[in-house]
Amino acid sequence: MTSKKLQNITVLGMGGTIAGLAGDPNNPKEYIAGELGVADLIKDLSHVNELKLDILNVAQINSKDMQVGHWQALLSSVQAAMGQAHTHAVVITHGTDTLEETAYLLQAMGPWPKPLVLTCAMLPANAPHADGPGNLKDALNWASQAHHEGVFVVCAGKVHASQDVQKITTESVDAFTSGPEGCWATWVDGQWNIQSKSMSPTQLQPRPSLAYALAAKHWPRVEIVTNHALNDGAVVRGLLASSDSEETPLAGIVLAGTGMGTASQALEQALQKAVNSGVRVWLSSRCIFGLAHAQANTHWGEITLLSAAKARTALCLRLLAEKEHQS
Ligand code: SIN
């Protein structure tokens, strides 16, 4: 009898609801994220018998509190795990709230030589119908089968590509969308049904070397500003006025613009002032599936087709890359 060779997968824990605990399991909305470590998350998974898991708790946070140090710790752990000859893939357990930003960051800092899969949960680990164990099982399964380069998010029986994925609801365990084109794969009848779609083209963004990103104490400060009815530009004027007194001066603004990336006249004037003072401004749309278009008034900003959250990460990496180039 030939014994099947066990596959090694590294599981990195970042916290989130998947590692959260509710004071009263029957009231799962009242919980603390990131209470459990990865060892607790894998202990009841039967599927792990077919795998050999190396585990590491990188952070135990609510992902709303993500800071540069957390991202640096994650990047360096991913780099170390990818460098292990025996490792087939890396799975990351992460909070849902900034998951798309981390997924974008990891994609932008790639390509990685092995599959990289993020997973999460909408219900804490001790809720009666906790979705975390199923999602982690699916993520491990996808990671063990995936031979694609790229960064994926697995949640609620769906595989999303990092450049498409967006959290769109707080009220369902199926919290993510890949937009109108649909997701990469779905779990149907005990197997992955891969949609016949190719990776949507990523806008190649300049990014710093991994070594530079890991060593930089501060990453450039980029803020998101939303246009809305009655917008008088006060937020941008406030950002400019306080910039010098902050530890990290304002380096960029991503406009989450109305419609195809527009701003009120007053906000446009304030953004123009920001550009004049050396702040980089990018335009995106605040619509969930919205794309900023060239028809938007662009003399004060650069169009991006990314969502505002991903564009914020992309602009931060671009500015960091420029800093590295100048150093
Ligand atoms: C978090 O993002 O860490 C909390 C929310 C979640 O995981 O659903």
Short mmCIF file of C-alpha atoms and ligand atoms in Angstrom, two decimals:
data_model
loop_
_atom_site.label_atom_id
_atom_site.label_comp_id
_atom_site.label_asym_id
_atom_site.label_seq_id
_atom_site.Cartn_x
_atom_site.Cartn_y
_atom_site.Cartn_z
CA MET A 1 0.00 0.00 0.00
CA THR A 2 1.44 3.39 -0.92
CA SER A 3 0.89 6.02 1.73
CA LYS A 4 -0.28 9.39 0.39
CA LYS A 5 2.31 12.14 0.98
CA LEU A 6 0.89 14.74 3.34
CA GLN A 7 0.86 18.29 2.03
CA ASN A 8 2.30 21.07 4.16
CA ILE A 9 0.28 24.25 4.43
CA THR A 10 1.24 27.17 6.64
CA VAL A 11 -1.67 28.86 8.43
CA LEU A 12 -1.01 32.40 9.60
CA GLY A 13 -3.46 33.96 12.07
CA MET A 14 -4.32 37.66 12.05
CA GLY A 15 -7.36 37.59 14.38
CA GLY A 16 -10.80 38.75 13.24
CA THR A 17 -14.25 37.35 13.92
CA ILE A 18 -13.10 33.91 12.80
CA ALA A 19 -11.00 33.96 15.99
CA GLY A 20 -13.61 35.89 17.97
CA LEU A 21 -15.62 34.87 21.03
CA ALA A 22 -19.04 36.09 22.11
CA GLY A 23 -19.77 36.59 25.82
CA ASP A 24 -23.12 34.88 25.13
CA PRO A 25 -22.90 32.57 22.09
CA ASN A 26 -26.61 33.15 21.41
CA ASN A 27 -25.93 36.85 20.97
CA PRO A 28 -23.15 36.58 18.37
CA LYS A 29 -23.17 40.31 17.52
CA GLU A 30 -21.64 41.08 20.93
CA TYR A 31 -18.18 39.59 20.69
CA ILE A 32 -14.49 40.35 20.80
CA ALA A 33 -12.47 39.64 17.65
CA GLY A 34 -9.10 37.88 17.71
CA GLU A 35 -9.46 36.05 21.03
CA LEU A 36 -8.32 32.65 19.74
CA GLY A 37 -5.06 31.54 18.19
CA VAL A 38 -4.73 29.40 15.06
CA ALA A 39 -4.24 26.21 17.13
CA ASP A 40 -7.80 26.67 18.47
CA LEU A 41 -9.19 27.25 14.98
CA ILE A 42 -7.82 24.04 13.50
CA LYS A 43 -8.36 21.68 16.39
CA ASP A 44 -11.78 20.38 15.32
CA LEU A 45 -11.21 20.24 11.59
CA SER A 46 -11.32 16.62 10.45
CA HIS A 47 -10.02 17.57 7.01
CA VAL A 48 -6.64 18.57 8.50
CA ASN A 49 -5.76 14.86 8.80
CA GLU A 50 -4.94 14.97 5.09
CA LEU A 51 -2.68 17.96 5.56
CA LYS A 52 0.30 18.89 7.64
CA LEU A 53 -0.21 22.32 9.06
CA ASP A 54 2.47 24.69 10.27
CA ILE A 55 0.83 27.45 12.28
CA LEU A 56 1.81 30.92 13.41
CA ASN A 57 -0.16 33.64 15.21
CA VAL A 58 1.03 36.82 13.50
CA ALA A 59 -1.52 39.06 15.23
CA GLN A 60 -4.77 38.73 17.17
CA ILE A 61 -6.56 41.92 16.23
CA ASN A 62 -9.85 43.24 14.97
CA SER A 63 -8.84 44.08 11.41
CA LYS A 64 -10.31 47.59 11.73
CA ASP A 65 -7.21 48.29 13.83
CA MET A 66 -4.72 47.19 11.16
CA GLN A 67 -1.53 49.22 11.32
CA VAL A 68 1.69 49.24 9.30
CA GLY A 69 3.42 46.98 11.85
CA HIS A 70 0.74 44.30 11.44
CA TRP A 71 1.05 44.37 7.65
CA GLN A 72 4.83 44.22 7.90
CA ALA A 73 4.65 41.23 10.28
CA LEU A 74 2.26 39.49 7.87
CA LEU A 75 4.38 40.22 4.78
CA SER A 76 7.50 38.94 6.47
CA SER A 77 5.70 35.78 7.71
CA VAL A 78 4.34 35.11 4.22
CA GLN A 79 7.83 35.59 2.77
CA ALA A 80 9.32 33.17 5.33
CA ALA A 81 6.61 30.55 4.75
CA MET A 82 6.92 30.79 0.95
CA GLY A 83 10.66 30.23 1.34
CA GLN A 84 10.18 26.84 3.04
CA ALA A 85 10.76 24.15 0.43
CA HIS A 86 8.20 21.82 2.01
CA THR A 87 5.40 24.41 2.07
CA HIS A 88 2.77 23.94 -0.65
CA ALA A 89 0.60 26.97 0.16
CA VAL A 90 -0.13 29.65 2.74
CA VAL A 91 -3.55 30.29 4.29
CA ILE A 92 -4.28 33.42 6.34
CA THR A 93 -7.16 33.75 8.81
CA HIS A 94 -8.18 37.42 8.89
CA GLY A 95 -11.00 39.76 9.89
CA THR A 96 -13.50 40.59 7.15
CA ASP A 97 -13.46 44.35 7.62
CA THR A 98 -10.14 45.19 5.96
CA LEU A 99 -9.62 41.83 4.29
CA GLU A 100 -9.86 43.27 0.79
CA GLU A 101 -7.10 45.76 1.59
CA THR A 102 -4.77 43.06 2.92
CA ALA A 103 -5.61 40.85 -0.08
CA TYR A 104 -4.77 43.74 -2.40
CA LEU A 105 -1.53 44.48 -0.52
CA LEU A 106 -0.41 40.84 -0.78
CA GLN A 107 -1.29 40.72 -4.46
CA ALA A 108 0.55 43.98 -5.14
CA MET A 109 3.67 42.80 -3.28
CA GLY A 110 3.69 39.48 -5.22
CA PRO A 111 3.91 37.47 -7.33
CA TRP A 112 4.33 34.70 -4.76
CA PRO A 113 5.60 31.31 -5.88
CA LYS A 114 2.84 29.37 -4.10
CA PRO A 115 -0.92 29.76 -3.57
CA LEU A 116 -1.86 32.39 -1.01
CA VAL A 117 -5.40 32.18 0.37
CA LEU A 118 -7.19 34.37 2.90
CA THR A 119 -10.24 33.31 4.83
CA CYS A 120 -12.48 34.79 7.51
CA ALA A 121 -15.86 34.54 9.21
CA MET A 122 -18.89 36.66 9.93
CA LEU A 123 -19.83 34.84 13.16
CA PRO A 124 -17.59 34.38 16.19
CA ALA A 125 -16.07 30.95 16.79
CA ASN A 126 -18.47 30.03 19.63
CA ALA A 127 -21.70 31.06 17.84
CA PRO A 128 -24.09 28.11 17.26
CA HIS A 129 -23.71 28.24 13.46
CA ALA A 130 -20.19 29.63 13.31
CA ASP A 131 -19.08 29.91 9.66
CA GLY A 132 -15.35 30.04 10.43
CA PRO A 133 -14.64 26.27 10.56
CA GLY A 134 -16.32 25.70 7.18
CA ASN A 135 -14.53 28.65 5.61
CA LEU A 136 -11.14 27.52 6.95
CA LYS A 137 -11.78 23.99 5.73
CA ASP A 138 -12.67 25.34 2.26
CA ALA A 139 -9.64 27.63 2.26
CA LEU A 140 -7.32 24.72 3.11
CA ASN A 141 -8.98 22.63 0.46
CA TRP A 142 -8.63 25.37 -2.18
CA ALA A 143 -5.03 26.04 -1.13
CA SER A 144 -4.14 22.36 -1.38
CA GLN A 145 -5.56 22.15 -4.92
CA ALA A 146 -4.70 25.58 -6.27
CA HIS A 147 -1.80 25.82 -8.60
CA HIS A 148 -2.59 29.33 -9.69
CA GLU A 149 -0.37 32.18 -8.88
CA GLY A 150 -2.36 34.86 -7.19
CA VAL A 151 -4.02 35.79 -3.95
CA PHE A 152 -7.49 34.43 -3.24
CA VAL A 153 -10.19 34.98 -0.64
CA VAL A 154 -12.36 31.99 0.32
CA CYS A 155 -15.66 32.70 2.09
CA ALA A 156 -19.11 31.08 2.10
CA GLY A 157 -18.24 28.45 -0.51
CA LYS A 158 -16.84 30.99 -2.95
CA VAL A 159 -13.35 31.81 -4.12
CA HIS A 160 -12.71 35.47 -4.96
CA ALA A 161 -9.66 36.93 -6.68
CA SER A 162 -7.94 39.62 -4.60
CA GLN A 163 -8.35 42.39 -7.16
CA ASP A 164 -12.13 41.89 -7.40
CA VAL A 165 -13.19 41.07 -3.85
CA GLN A 166 -15.25 43.54 -1.81
CA LYS A 167 -17.19 43.20 1.43
CA ILE A 168 -20.75 44.27 0.69
CA THR A 169 -22.87 43.28 3.67
CA THR A 170 -22.76 42.97 7.44
CA GLU A 171 -25.91 40.83 7.55
CA SER A 172 -25.00 37.61 5.77
CA VAL A 173 -22.22 35.05 6.07
CA ASP A 174 -21.87 35.41 2.30
CA ALA A 175 -20.40 38.87 2.83
CA PHE A 176 -18.21 39.31 -0.24
CA THR A 177 -18.72 39.92 -3.94
CA SER A 178 -16.40 39.83 -6.90
CA GLY A 179 -18.61 42.30 -8.75
CA PRO A 180 -20.80 41.77 -11.80
CA GLU A 181 -18.34 39.30 -13.38
CA GLY A 182 -18.83 36.83 -10.54
CA CYS A 183 -16.35 34.96 -8.40
CA TRP A 184 -13.47 32.69 -9.40
CA ALA A 185 -14.93 29.39 -8.15
CA THR A 186 -17.82 28.00 -6.12
CA TRP A 187 -18.10 24.84 -4.02
CA VAL A 188 -20.78 22.68 -5.66
CA ASP A 189 -21.53 19.00 -4.90
CA GLY A 190 -18.27 18.39 -3.09
CA GLN A 191 -15.96 20.03 -5.60
CA TRP A 192 -14.78 23.40 -6.81
CA ASN A 193 -16.63 24.61 -9.87
CA ILE A 194 -14.16 26.99 -11.48
CA GLN A 195 -15.82 29.71 -13.55
CA SER A 196 -14.41 30.11 -16.99
CA LYS A 197 -13.01 33.52 -16.32
CA SER A 198 -9.49 34.74 -16.45
CA MET A 199 -7.93 36.92 -13.78
CA SER A 200 -9.21 40.43 -14.51
CA PRO A 201 -6.24 42.52 -15.59
CA THR A 202 -4.64 44.20 -12.63
CA GLN A 203 -3.50 47.74 -13.22
CA LEU A 204 0.18 47.24 -12.61
CA GLN A 205 1.09 49.65 -9.86
CA PRO A 206 4.61 50.61 -8.87
CA ARG A 207 5.36 49.13 -5.47
CA PRO A 208 8.42 49.15 -3.21
CA SER A 209 10.71 46.17 -2.74
CA LEU A 210 9.63 43.89 0.08
CA ALA A 211 12.81 44.72 1.97
CA TYR A 212 12.09 48.47 1.78
CA ALA A 213 8.43 48.06 2.77
CA LEU A 214 9.44 45.93 5.75
CA ALA A 215 12.12 48.35 6.92
CA ALA A 216 10.11 51.61 6.56
CA LYS A 217 8.98 52.79 10.00
CA HIS A 218 6.20 54.88 8.50
CA TRP A 219 4.36 54.31 5.25
CA PRO A 220 3.10 57.42 3.42
CA ARG A 221 -0.18 58.71 4.89
CA VAL A 222 -3.02 58.44 2.39
CA GLU A 223 -6.56 59.36 3.41
CA ILE A 224 -9.90 58.56 1.77
CA VAL A 225 -12.28 61.50 1.36
CA THR A 226 -15.87 60.93 0.23
CA ASN A 227 -17.93 63.34 -1.83
CA HIS A 228 -21.56 63.68 -0.76
CA ALA A 229 -24.43 66.16 -0.78
CA LEU A 230 -23.52 69.44 1.00
CA ASN A 231 -19.78 68.76 0.73
CA ASP A 232 -17.96 72.06 1.25
CA GLY A 233 -14.38 70.72 1.15
CA ALA A 234 -13.86 71.28 4.90
CA VAL A 235 -12.42 67.77 5.47
CA VAL A 236 -9.66 68.33 2.92
CA ARG A 237 -8.90 71.84 4.24
CA GLY A 238 -8.70 70.33 7.75
CA LEU A 239 -6.36 67.59 6.58
CA LEU A 240 -4.07 70.15 4.96
CA ALA A 241 -4.12 72.45 8.00
CA SER A 242 -3.16 69.68 10.44
CA SER A 243 -0.75 67.82 8.16
CA ASP A 244 2.49 69.27 9.54
CA SER A 245 1.57 68.56 13.15
CA GLU A 246 0.94 64.84 12.46
CA GLU A 247 3.69 62.25 12.92
CA THR A 248 3.35 61.35 9.25
CA PRO A 249 2.42 64.27 6.98
CA LEU A 250 -0.39 63.89 4.49
CA ALA A 251 1.03 62.43 1.27
CA GLY A 252 -2.07 61.37 -0.66
CA ILE A 253 -5.85 61.55 -0.89
CA VAL A 254 -8.14 59.07 -2.59
CA LEU A 255 -11.45 60.63 -3.51
CA ALA A 256 -14.38 58.24 -3.12
CA GLY A 257 -16.25 60.34 -5.62
CA THR A 258 -19.92 60.47 -6.47
CA GLY A 259 -20.93 58.55 -9.60
CA MET A 260 -17.97 58.24 -11.92
CA GLY A 261 -15.58 59.91 -9.53
CA THR A 262 -16.88 63.46 -9.22
CA ALA A 263 -16.62 65.99 -6.40
CA SER A 264 -18.59 69.10 -5.49
CA GLN A 265 -17.12 72.36 -6.74
CA ALA A 266 -15.98 73.25 -3.23
CA LEU A 267 -14.34 69.85 -2.73
CA GLU A 268 -12.67 70.16 -6.15
CA GLN A 269 -11.19 73.49 -5.09
CA ALA A 270 -9.93 72.01 -1.83
CA LEU A 271 -8.44 69.02 -3.68
CA GLN A 272 -6.78 71.37 -6.15
CA LYS A 273 -5.21 73.14 -3.16
CA ALA A 274 -3.97 69.76 -1.91
CA VAL A 275 -2.41 69.00 -5.30
CA ASN A 276 -0.75 72.44 -5.32
CA SER A 277 0.82 71.69 -1.95
CA GLY A 278 2.32 68.41 -3.20
CA VAL A 279 -0.35 65.94 -2.07
CA ARG A 280 -1.10 63.21 -4.65
CA VAL A 281 -4.83 62.90 -5.42
CA TRP A 282 -6.49 59.86 -7.00
CA LEU A 283 -10.13 59.60 -8.07
CA SER A 284 -12.32 56.56 -7.52
CA SER A 285 -16.07 56.04 -7.32
CA ARG A 286 -17.99 55.56 -4.10
CA CYS A 287 -20.47 53.26 -5.94
CA ILE A 288 -19.93 49.61 -4.99
CA PHE A 289 -19.44 48.58 -8.62
CA GLY A 290 -18.59 52.07 -9.80
CA LEU A 291 -15.60 52.97 -11.91
CA ALA A 292 -14.15 56.43 -12.11
CA HIS A 293 -14.18 57.65 -15.69
CA ALA A 294 -12.18 60.06 -17.73
CA GLN A 295 -15.33 62.18 -18.08
CA ALA A 296 -14.94 63.16 -14.46
CA ASN A 297 -13.16 66.46 -14.08
CA THR A 298 -9.60 65.24 -13.72
CA HIS A 299 -7.24 68.18 -13.95
CA TRP A 300 -6.61 67.85 -10.22
CA GLY A 301 -6.39 64.09 -9.88
CA GLU A 302 -5.50 60.77 -11.46
CA ILE A 303 -8.21 58.24 -12.31
CA THR A 304 -8.05 54.79 -10.71
CA LEU A 305 -10.35 51.87 -11.47
CA LEU A 306 -9.79 50.42 -8.01
CA SER A 307 -12.26 50.78 -5.16
CA ALA A 308 -11.34 53.58 -2.75
CA ALA A 309 -10.06 51.13 -0.11
CA LYS A 310 -7.81 49.31 -2.57
CA ALA A 311 -6.75 52.57 -4.23
CA ARG A 312 -5.66 53.88 -0.83
CA THR A 313 -3.35 50.88 -0.45
CA ALA A 314 -2.11 51.18 -4.04
CA LEU A 315 -1.31 54.89 -3.70
CA CYS A 316 0.49 54.26 -0.41
CA LEU A 317 2.65 51.60 -2.12
CA ARG A 318 3.27 53.88 -5.12
CA LEU A 319 4.47 56.72 -2.85
CA LEU A 320 6.64 54.27 -0.89
CA ALA A 321 8.14 53.01 -4.17
CA GLU A 322 8.93 56.59 -5.21
CA LYS A 323 10.60 57.21 -1.85
CA GLU A 324 12.70 54.07 -2.29
CA HIS A 325 13.68 55.18 -5.80
CA GLN A 326 14.81 58.57 -4.51
CA SER A 327 16.80 57.11 -1.60
C1 SIN B 1 -12.55 42.11 11.84
O1 SIN B 1 -12.52 42.53 10.69
O2 SIN B 1 -11.53 41.78 12.48
C2 SIN B 1 -13.84 42.04 12.58
C3 SIN B 1 -14.97 41.77 11.69
C4 SIN B 1 -14.94 40.43 11.03
O3 SIN B 1 -13.97 39.69 11.03
O4 SIN B 1 -16.00 40.10 10.46
#
